[in-house]
mmCIF file of N, CA and C in Angstrom:
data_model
loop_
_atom_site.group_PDB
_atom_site.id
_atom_site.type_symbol
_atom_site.label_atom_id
_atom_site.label_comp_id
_atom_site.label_asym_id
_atom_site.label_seq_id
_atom_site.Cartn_x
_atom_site.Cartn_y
_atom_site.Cartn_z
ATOM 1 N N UNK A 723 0.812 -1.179 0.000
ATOM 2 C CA UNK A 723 0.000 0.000 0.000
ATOM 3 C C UNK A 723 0.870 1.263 0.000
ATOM 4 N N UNK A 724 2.217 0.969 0.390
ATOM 5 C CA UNK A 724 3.306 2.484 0.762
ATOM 6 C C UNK A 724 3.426 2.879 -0.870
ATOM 7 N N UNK A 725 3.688 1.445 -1.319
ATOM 8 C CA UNK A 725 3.921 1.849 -2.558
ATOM 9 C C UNK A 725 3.610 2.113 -3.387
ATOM 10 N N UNK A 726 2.436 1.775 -3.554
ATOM 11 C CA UNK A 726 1.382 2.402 -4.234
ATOM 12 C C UNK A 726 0.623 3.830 -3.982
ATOM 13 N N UNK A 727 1.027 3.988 -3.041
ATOM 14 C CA UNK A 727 0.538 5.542 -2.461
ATOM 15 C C UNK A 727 2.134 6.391 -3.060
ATOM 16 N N UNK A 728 2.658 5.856 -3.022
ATOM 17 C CA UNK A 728 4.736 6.821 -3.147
ATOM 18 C C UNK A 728 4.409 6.677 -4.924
ATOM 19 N N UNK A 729 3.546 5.556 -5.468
ATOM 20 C CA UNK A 729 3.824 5.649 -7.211
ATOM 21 C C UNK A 729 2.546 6.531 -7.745
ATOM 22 N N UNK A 730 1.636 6.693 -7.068
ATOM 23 C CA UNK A 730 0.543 7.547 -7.167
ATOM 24 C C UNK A 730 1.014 8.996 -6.775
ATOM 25 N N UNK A 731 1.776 8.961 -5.451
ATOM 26 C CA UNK A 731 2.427 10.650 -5.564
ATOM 27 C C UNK A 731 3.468 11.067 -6.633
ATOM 28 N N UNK A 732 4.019 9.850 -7.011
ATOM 29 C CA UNK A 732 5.523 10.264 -7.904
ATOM 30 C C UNK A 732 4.520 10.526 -9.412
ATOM 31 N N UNK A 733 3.747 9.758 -9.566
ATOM 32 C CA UNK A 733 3.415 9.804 -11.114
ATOM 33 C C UNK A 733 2.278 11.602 -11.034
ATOM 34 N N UNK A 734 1.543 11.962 -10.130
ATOM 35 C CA UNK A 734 1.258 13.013 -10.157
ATOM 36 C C UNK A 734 2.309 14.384 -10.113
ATOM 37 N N UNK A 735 3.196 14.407 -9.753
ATOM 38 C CA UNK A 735 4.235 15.220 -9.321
ATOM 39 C C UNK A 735 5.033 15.395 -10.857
ATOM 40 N N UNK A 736 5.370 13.907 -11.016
ATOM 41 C CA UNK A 736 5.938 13.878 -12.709
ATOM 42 C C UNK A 736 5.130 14.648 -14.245
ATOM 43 N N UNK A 737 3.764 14.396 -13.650
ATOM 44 C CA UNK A 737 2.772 14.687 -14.381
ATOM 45 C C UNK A 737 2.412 16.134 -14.756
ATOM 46 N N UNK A 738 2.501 16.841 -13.681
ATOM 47 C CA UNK A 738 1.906 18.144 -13.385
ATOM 48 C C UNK A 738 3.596 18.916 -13.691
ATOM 49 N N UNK A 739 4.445 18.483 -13.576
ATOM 50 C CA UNK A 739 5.941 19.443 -14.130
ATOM 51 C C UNK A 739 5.946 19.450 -15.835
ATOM 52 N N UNK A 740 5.391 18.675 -16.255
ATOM 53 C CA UNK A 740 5.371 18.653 -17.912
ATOM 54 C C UNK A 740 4.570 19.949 -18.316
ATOM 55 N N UNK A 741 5.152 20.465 -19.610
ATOM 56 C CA UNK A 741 4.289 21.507 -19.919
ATOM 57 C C UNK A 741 3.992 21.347 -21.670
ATOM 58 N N UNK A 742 2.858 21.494 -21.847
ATOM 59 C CA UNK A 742 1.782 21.394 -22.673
ATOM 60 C C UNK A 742 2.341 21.599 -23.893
ATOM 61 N N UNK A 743 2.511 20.865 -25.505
ATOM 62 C CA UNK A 743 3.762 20.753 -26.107
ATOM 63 C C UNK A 743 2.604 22.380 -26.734
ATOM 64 N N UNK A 744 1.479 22.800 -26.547
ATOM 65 C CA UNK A 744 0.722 23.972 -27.485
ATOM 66 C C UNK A 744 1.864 25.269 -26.721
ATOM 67 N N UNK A 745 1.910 25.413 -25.675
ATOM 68 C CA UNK A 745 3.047 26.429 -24.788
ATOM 69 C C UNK A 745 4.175 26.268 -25.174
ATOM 70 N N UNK A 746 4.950 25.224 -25.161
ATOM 71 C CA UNK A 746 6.321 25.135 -25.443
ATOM 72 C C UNK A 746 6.381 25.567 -27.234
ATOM 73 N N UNK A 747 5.701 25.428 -28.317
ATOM 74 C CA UNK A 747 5.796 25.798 -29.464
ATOM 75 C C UNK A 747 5.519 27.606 -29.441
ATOM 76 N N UNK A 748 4.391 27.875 -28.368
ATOM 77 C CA UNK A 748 4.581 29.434 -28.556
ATOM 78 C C UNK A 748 6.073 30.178 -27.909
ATOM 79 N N UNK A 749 6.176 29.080 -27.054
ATOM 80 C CA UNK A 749 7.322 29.892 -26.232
ATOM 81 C C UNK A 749 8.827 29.873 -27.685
ATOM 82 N N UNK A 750 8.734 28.896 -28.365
ATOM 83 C CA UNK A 750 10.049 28.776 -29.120
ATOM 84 C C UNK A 750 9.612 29.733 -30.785
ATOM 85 N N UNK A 751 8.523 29.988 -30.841
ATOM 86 C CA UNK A 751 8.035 30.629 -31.706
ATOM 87 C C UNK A 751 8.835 32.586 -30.907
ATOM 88 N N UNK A 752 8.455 32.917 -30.451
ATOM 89 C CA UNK A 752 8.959 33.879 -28.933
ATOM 90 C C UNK A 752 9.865 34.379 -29.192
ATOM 91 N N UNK A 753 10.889 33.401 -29.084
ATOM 92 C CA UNK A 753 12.137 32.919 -28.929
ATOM 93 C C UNK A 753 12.260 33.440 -30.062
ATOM 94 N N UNK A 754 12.020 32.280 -31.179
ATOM 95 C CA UNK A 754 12.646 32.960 -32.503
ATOM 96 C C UNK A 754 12.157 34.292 -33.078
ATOM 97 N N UNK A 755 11.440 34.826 -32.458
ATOM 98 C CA UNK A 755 11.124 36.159 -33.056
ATOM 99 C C UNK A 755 11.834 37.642 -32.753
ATOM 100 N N UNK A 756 12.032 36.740 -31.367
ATOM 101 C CA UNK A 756 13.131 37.639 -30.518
ATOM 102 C C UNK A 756 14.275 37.780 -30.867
ATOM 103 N N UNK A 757 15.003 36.599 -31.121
ATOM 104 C CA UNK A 757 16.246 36.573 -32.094
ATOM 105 C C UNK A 757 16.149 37.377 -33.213
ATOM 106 N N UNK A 758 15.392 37.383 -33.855
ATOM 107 C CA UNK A 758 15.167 38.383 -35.191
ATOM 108 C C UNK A 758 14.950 39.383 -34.925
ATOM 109 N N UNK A 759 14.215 40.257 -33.879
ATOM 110 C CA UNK A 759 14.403 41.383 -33.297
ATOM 111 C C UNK A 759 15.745 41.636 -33.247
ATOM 112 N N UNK A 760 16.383 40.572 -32.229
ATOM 113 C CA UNK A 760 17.714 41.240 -31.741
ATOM 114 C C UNK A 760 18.925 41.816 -33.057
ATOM 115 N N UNK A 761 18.613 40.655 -34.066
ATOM 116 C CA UNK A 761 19.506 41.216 -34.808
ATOM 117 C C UNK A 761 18.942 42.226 -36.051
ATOM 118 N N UNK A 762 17.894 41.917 -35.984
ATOM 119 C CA UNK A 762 17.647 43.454 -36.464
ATOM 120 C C UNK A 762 18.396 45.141 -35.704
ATOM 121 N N UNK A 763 17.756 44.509 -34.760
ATOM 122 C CA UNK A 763 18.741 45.789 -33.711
ATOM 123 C C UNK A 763 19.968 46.173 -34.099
ATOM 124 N N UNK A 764 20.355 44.761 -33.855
ATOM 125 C CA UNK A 764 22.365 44.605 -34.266
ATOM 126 C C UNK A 764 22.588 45.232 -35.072
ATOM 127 N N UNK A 765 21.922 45.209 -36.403
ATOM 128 C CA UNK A 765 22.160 45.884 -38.010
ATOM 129 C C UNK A 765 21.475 47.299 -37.780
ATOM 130 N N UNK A 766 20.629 47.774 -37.243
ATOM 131 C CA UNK A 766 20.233 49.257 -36.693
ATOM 132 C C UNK A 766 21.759 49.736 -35.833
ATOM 133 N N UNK A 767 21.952 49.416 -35.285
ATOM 134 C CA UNK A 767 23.357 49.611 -34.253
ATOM 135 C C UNK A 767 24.211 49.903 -34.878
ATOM 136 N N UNK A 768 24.750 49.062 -35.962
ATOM 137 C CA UNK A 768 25.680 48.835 -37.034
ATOM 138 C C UNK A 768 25.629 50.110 -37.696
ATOM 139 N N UNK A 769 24.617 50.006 -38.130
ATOM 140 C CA UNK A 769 24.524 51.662 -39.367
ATOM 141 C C UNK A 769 24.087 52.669 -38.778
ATOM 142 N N UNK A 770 23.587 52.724 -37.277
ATOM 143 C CA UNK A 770 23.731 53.884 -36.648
ATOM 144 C C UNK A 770 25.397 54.946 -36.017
ATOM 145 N N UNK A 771 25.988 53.255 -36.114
ATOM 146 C CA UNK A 771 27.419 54.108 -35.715
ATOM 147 C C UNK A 771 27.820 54.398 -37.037
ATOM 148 N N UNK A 772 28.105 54.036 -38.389
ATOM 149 C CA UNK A 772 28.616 54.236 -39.347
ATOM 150 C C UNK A 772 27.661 55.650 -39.561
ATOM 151 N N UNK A 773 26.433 56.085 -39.725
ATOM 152 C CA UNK A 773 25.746 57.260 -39.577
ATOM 153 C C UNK A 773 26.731 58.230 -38.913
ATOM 154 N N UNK A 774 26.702 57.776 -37.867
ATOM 155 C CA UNK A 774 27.794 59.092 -36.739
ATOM 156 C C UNK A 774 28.618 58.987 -37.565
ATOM 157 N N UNK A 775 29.518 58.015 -37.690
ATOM 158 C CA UNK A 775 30.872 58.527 -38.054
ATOM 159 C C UNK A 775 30.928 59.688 -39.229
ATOM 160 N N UNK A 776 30.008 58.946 -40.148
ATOM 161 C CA UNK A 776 29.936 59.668 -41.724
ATOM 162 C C UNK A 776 29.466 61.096 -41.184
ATOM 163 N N UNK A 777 28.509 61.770 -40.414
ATOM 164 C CA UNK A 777 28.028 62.680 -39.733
ATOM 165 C C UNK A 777 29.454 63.456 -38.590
ATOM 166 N N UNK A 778 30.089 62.795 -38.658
ATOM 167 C CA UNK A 778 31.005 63.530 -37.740
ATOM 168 C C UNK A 778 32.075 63.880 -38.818
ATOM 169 N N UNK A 779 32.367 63.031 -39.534
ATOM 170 C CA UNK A 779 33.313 63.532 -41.128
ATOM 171 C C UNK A 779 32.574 65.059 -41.831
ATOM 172 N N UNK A 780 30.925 64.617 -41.572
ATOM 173 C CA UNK A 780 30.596 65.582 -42.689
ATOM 174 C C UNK A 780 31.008 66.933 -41.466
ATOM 175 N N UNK A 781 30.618 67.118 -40.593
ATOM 176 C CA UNK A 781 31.192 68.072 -39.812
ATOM 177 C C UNK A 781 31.848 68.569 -39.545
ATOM 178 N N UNK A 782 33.070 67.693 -39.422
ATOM 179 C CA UNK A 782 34.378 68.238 -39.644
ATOM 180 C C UNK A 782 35.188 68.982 -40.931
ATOM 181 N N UNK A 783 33.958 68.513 -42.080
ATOM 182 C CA UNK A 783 34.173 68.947 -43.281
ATOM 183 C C UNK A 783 33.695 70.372 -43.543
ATOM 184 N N UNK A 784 32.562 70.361 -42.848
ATOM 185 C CA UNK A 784 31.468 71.920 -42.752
ATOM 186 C C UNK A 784 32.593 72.232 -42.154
ATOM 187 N N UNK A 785 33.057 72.502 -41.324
ATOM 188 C CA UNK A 785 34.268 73.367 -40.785
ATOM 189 C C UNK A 785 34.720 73.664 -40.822
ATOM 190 N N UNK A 786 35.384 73.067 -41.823
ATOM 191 C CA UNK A 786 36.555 73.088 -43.007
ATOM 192 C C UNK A 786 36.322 74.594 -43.718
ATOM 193 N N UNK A 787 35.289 74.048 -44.735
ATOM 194 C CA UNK A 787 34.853 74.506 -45.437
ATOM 195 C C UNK A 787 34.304 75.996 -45.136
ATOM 196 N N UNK A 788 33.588 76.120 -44.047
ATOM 197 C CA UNK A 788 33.470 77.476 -43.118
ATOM 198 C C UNK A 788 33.971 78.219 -43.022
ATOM 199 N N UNK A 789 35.045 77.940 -42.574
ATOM 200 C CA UNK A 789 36.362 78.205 -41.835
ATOM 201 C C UNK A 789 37.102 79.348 -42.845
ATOM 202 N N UNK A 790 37.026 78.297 -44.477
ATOM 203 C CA UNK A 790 37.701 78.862 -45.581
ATOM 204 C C UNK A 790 36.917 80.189 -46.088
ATOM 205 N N UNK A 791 35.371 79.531 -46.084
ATOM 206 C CA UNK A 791 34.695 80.679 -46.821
ATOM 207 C C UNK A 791 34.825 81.900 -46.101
ATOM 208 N N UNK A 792 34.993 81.946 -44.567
ATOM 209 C CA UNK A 792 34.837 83.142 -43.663
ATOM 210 C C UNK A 792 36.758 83.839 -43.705
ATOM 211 N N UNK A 793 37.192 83.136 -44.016
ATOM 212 C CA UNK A 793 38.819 83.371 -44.426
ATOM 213 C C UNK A 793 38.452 84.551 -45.587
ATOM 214 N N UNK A 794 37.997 83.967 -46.950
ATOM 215 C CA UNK A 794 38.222 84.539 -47.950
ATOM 216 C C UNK A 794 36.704 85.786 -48.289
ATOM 217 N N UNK A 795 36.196 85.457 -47.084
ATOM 218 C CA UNK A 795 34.785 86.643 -47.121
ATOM 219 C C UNK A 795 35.430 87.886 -46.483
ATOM 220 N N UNK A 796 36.803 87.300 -45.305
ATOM 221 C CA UNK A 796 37.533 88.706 -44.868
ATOM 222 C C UNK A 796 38.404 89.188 -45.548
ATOM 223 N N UNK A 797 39.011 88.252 -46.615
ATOM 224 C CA UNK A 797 40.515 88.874 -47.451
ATOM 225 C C UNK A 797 39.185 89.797 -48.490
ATOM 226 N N UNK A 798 38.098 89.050 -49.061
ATOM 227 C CA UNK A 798 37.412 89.917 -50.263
ATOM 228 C C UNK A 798 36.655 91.272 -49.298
ATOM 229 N N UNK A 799 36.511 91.454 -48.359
ATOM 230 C CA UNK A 799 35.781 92.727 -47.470
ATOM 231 C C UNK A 799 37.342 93.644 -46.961
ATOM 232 N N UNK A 800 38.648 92.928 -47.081
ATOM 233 C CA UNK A 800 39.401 93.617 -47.006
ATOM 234 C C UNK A 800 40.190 94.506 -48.219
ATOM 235 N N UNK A 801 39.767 94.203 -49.239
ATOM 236 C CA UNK A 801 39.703 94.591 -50.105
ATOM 237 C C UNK A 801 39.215 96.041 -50.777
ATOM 238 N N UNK A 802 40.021 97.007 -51.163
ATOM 239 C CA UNK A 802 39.368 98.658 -51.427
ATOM 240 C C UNK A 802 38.237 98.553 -52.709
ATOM 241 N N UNK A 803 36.919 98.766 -52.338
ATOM 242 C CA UNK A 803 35.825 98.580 -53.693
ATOM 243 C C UNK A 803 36.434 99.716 -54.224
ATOM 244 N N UNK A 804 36.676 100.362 -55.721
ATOM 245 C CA UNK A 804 36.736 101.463 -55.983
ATOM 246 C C UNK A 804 35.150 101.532 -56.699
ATOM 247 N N UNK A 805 34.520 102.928 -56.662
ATOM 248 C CA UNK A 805 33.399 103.351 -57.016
ATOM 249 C C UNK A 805 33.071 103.196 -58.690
ATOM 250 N N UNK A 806 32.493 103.206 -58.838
ATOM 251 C CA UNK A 806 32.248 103.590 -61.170
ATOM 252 C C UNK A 806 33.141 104.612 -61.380
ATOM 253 N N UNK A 807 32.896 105.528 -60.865
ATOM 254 C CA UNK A 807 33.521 107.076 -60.901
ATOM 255 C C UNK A 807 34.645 106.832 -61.469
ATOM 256 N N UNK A 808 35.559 106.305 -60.423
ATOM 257 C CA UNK A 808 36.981 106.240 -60.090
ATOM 258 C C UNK A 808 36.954 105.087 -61.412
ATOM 259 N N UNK A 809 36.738 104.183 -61.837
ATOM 260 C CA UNK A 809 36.873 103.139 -62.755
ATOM 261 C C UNK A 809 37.444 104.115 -64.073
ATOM 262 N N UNK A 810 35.834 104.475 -63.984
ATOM 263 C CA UNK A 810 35.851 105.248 -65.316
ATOM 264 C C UNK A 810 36.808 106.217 -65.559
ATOM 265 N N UNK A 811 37.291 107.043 -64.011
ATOM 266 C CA UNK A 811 38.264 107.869 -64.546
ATOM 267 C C UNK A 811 40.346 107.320 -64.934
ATOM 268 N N UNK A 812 40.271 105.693 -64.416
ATOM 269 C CA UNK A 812 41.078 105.047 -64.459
ATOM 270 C C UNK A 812 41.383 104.558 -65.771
ATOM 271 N N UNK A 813 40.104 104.620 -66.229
ATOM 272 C CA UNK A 813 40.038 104.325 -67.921
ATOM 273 C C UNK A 813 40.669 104.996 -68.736
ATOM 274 N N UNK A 814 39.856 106.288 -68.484
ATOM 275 C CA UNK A 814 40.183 107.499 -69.076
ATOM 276 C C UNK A 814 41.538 107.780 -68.870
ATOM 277 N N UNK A 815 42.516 107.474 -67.547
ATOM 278 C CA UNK A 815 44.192 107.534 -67.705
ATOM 279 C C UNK A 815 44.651 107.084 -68.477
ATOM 280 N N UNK A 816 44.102 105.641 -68.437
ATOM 281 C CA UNK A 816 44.406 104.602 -69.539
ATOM 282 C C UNK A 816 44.440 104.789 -70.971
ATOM 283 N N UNK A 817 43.805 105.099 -71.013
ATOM 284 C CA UNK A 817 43.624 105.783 -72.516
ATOM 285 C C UNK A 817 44.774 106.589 -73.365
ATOM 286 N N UNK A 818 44.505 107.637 -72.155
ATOM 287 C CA UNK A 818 44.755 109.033 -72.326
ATOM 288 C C UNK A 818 46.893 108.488 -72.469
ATOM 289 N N UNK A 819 47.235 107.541 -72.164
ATOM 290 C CA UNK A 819 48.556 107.596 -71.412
ATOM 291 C C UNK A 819 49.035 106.277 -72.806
ATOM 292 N N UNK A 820 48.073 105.071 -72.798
ATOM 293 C CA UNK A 820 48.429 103.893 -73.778
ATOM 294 C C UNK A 820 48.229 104.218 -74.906
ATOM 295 N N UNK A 821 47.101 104.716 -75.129
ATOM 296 C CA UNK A 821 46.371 104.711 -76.634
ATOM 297 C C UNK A 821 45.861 106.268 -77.120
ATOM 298 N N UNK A 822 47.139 107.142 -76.862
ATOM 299 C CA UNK A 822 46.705 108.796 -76.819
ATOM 300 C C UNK A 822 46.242 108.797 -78.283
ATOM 301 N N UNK A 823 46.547 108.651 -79.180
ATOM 302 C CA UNK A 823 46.559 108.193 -80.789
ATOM 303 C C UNK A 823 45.260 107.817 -80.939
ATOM 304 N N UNK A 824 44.542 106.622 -80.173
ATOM 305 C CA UNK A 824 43.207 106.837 -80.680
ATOM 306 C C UNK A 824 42.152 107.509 -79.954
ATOM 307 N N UNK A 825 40.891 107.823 -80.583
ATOM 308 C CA UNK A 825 39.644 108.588 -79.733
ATOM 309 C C UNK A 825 38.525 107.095 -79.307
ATOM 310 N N UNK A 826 38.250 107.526 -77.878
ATOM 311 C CA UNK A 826 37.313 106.698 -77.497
ATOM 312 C C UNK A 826 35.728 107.525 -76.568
ATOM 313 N N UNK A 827 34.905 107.713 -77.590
ATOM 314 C CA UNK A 827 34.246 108.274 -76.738
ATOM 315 C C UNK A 827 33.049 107.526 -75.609
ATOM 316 N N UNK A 828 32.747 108.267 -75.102
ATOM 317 C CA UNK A 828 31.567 107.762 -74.005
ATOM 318 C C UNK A 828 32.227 106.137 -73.468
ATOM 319 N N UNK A 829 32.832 105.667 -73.037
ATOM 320 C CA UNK A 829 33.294 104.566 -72.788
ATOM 321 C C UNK A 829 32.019 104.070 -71.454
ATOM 322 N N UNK A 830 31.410 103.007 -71.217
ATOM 323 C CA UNK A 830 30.023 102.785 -70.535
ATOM 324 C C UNK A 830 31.025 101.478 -69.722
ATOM 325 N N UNK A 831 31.301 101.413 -68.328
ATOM 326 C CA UNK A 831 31.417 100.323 -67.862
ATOM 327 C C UNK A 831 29.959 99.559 -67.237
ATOM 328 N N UNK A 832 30.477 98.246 -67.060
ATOM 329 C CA UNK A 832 29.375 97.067 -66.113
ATOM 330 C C UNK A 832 29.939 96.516 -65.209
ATOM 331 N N UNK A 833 29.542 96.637 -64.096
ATOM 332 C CA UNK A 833 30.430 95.906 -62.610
ATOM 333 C C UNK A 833 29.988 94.236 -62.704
ATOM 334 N N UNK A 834 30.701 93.774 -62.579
ATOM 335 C CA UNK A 834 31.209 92.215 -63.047
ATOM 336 C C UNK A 834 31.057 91.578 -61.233
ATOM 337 N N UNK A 835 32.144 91.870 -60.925
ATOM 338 C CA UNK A 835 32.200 91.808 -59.379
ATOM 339 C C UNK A 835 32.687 92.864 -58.747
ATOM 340 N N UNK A 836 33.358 93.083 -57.492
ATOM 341 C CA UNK A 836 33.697 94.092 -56.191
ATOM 342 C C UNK A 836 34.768 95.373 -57.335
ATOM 343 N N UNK A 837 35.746 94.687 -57.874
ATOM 344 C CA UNK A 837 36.375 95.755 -59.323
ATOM 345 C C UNK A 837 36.635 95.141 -60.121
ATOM 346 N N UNK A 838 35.742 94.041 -60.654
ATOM 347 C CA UNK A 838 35.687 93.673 -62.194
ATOM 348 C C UNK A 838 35.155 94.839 -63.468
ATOM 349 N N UNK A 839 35.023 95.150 -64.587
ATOM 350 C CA UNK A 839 34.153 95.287 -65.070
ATOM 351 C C UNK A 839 34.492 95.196 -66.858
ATOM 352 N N UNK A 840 33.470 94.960 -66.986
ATOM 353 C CA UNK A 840 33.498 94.804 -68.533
ATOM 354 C C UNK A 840 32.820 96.190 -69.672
ATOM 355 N N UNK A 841 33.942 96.185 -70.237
ATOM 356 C CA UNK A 841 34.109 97.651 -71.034
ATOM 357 C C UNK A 841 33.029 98.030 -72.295
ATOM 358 N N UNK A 842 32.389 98.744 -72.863
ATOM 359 C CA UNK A 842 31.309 98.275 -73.727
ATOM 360 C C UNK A 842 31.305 100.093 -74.060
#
């Protein structure tokens, strides 16, 4: 009778620790989905640091580049604009000093850039 009472407790005890094969397929279903999460992540991670880096290049490049344009925005602002006036009367030296021999009348400049200009 002991023993049969000890194989009646053992086989309930054995019985009731098993788990239901419908649970164990969701749990490994879970599982694998999770894994695929994770490395999805992994590859988000991956090209989030390559992002920075490329983002910290491009920055260092804006800087660069900044750096230069604000360089050469002070050499061109350091620069004397001369007026039309003064162009025109620079012309007129010109003229008057290279090419006394020929006549040029009304000479019309066009400002090109800061003292470019084109003669017409």
């Amino acid at each position: 009778m002991k023993t049969i009472c000890t194989l009646i407790l053992l086989s309930l005890i054995f019985s009731s620790c098993g788990v239901p094969q419908k649970k164990y397929d969701e749990v490994i279903l879970e599982r694998d989905s999770l894994l695929v999460i994770v490395a999805d992540n992994k590859k988000l991670i991956e090209r989030n640091e390559e992002l920075s880096q490329s983002l910290s290049k491009l920055r260092e490049n804006f800087d660069k580049v900044w750096k230069e344009k604000f360089e050469l925005e002070r050499e061109k602002n350091s620069k004397i604009v001369i007026s039309d006036s003064d162009a025109l009367n620079y012309l007129k030296d010109y003229y008057a000093f290279y090419d006394s021999d020929k006549l040029y009348r009304n000479p019309k400049l066009r400002r090109v850039e800061s003292n470019r200009y084109i003669i017409s």
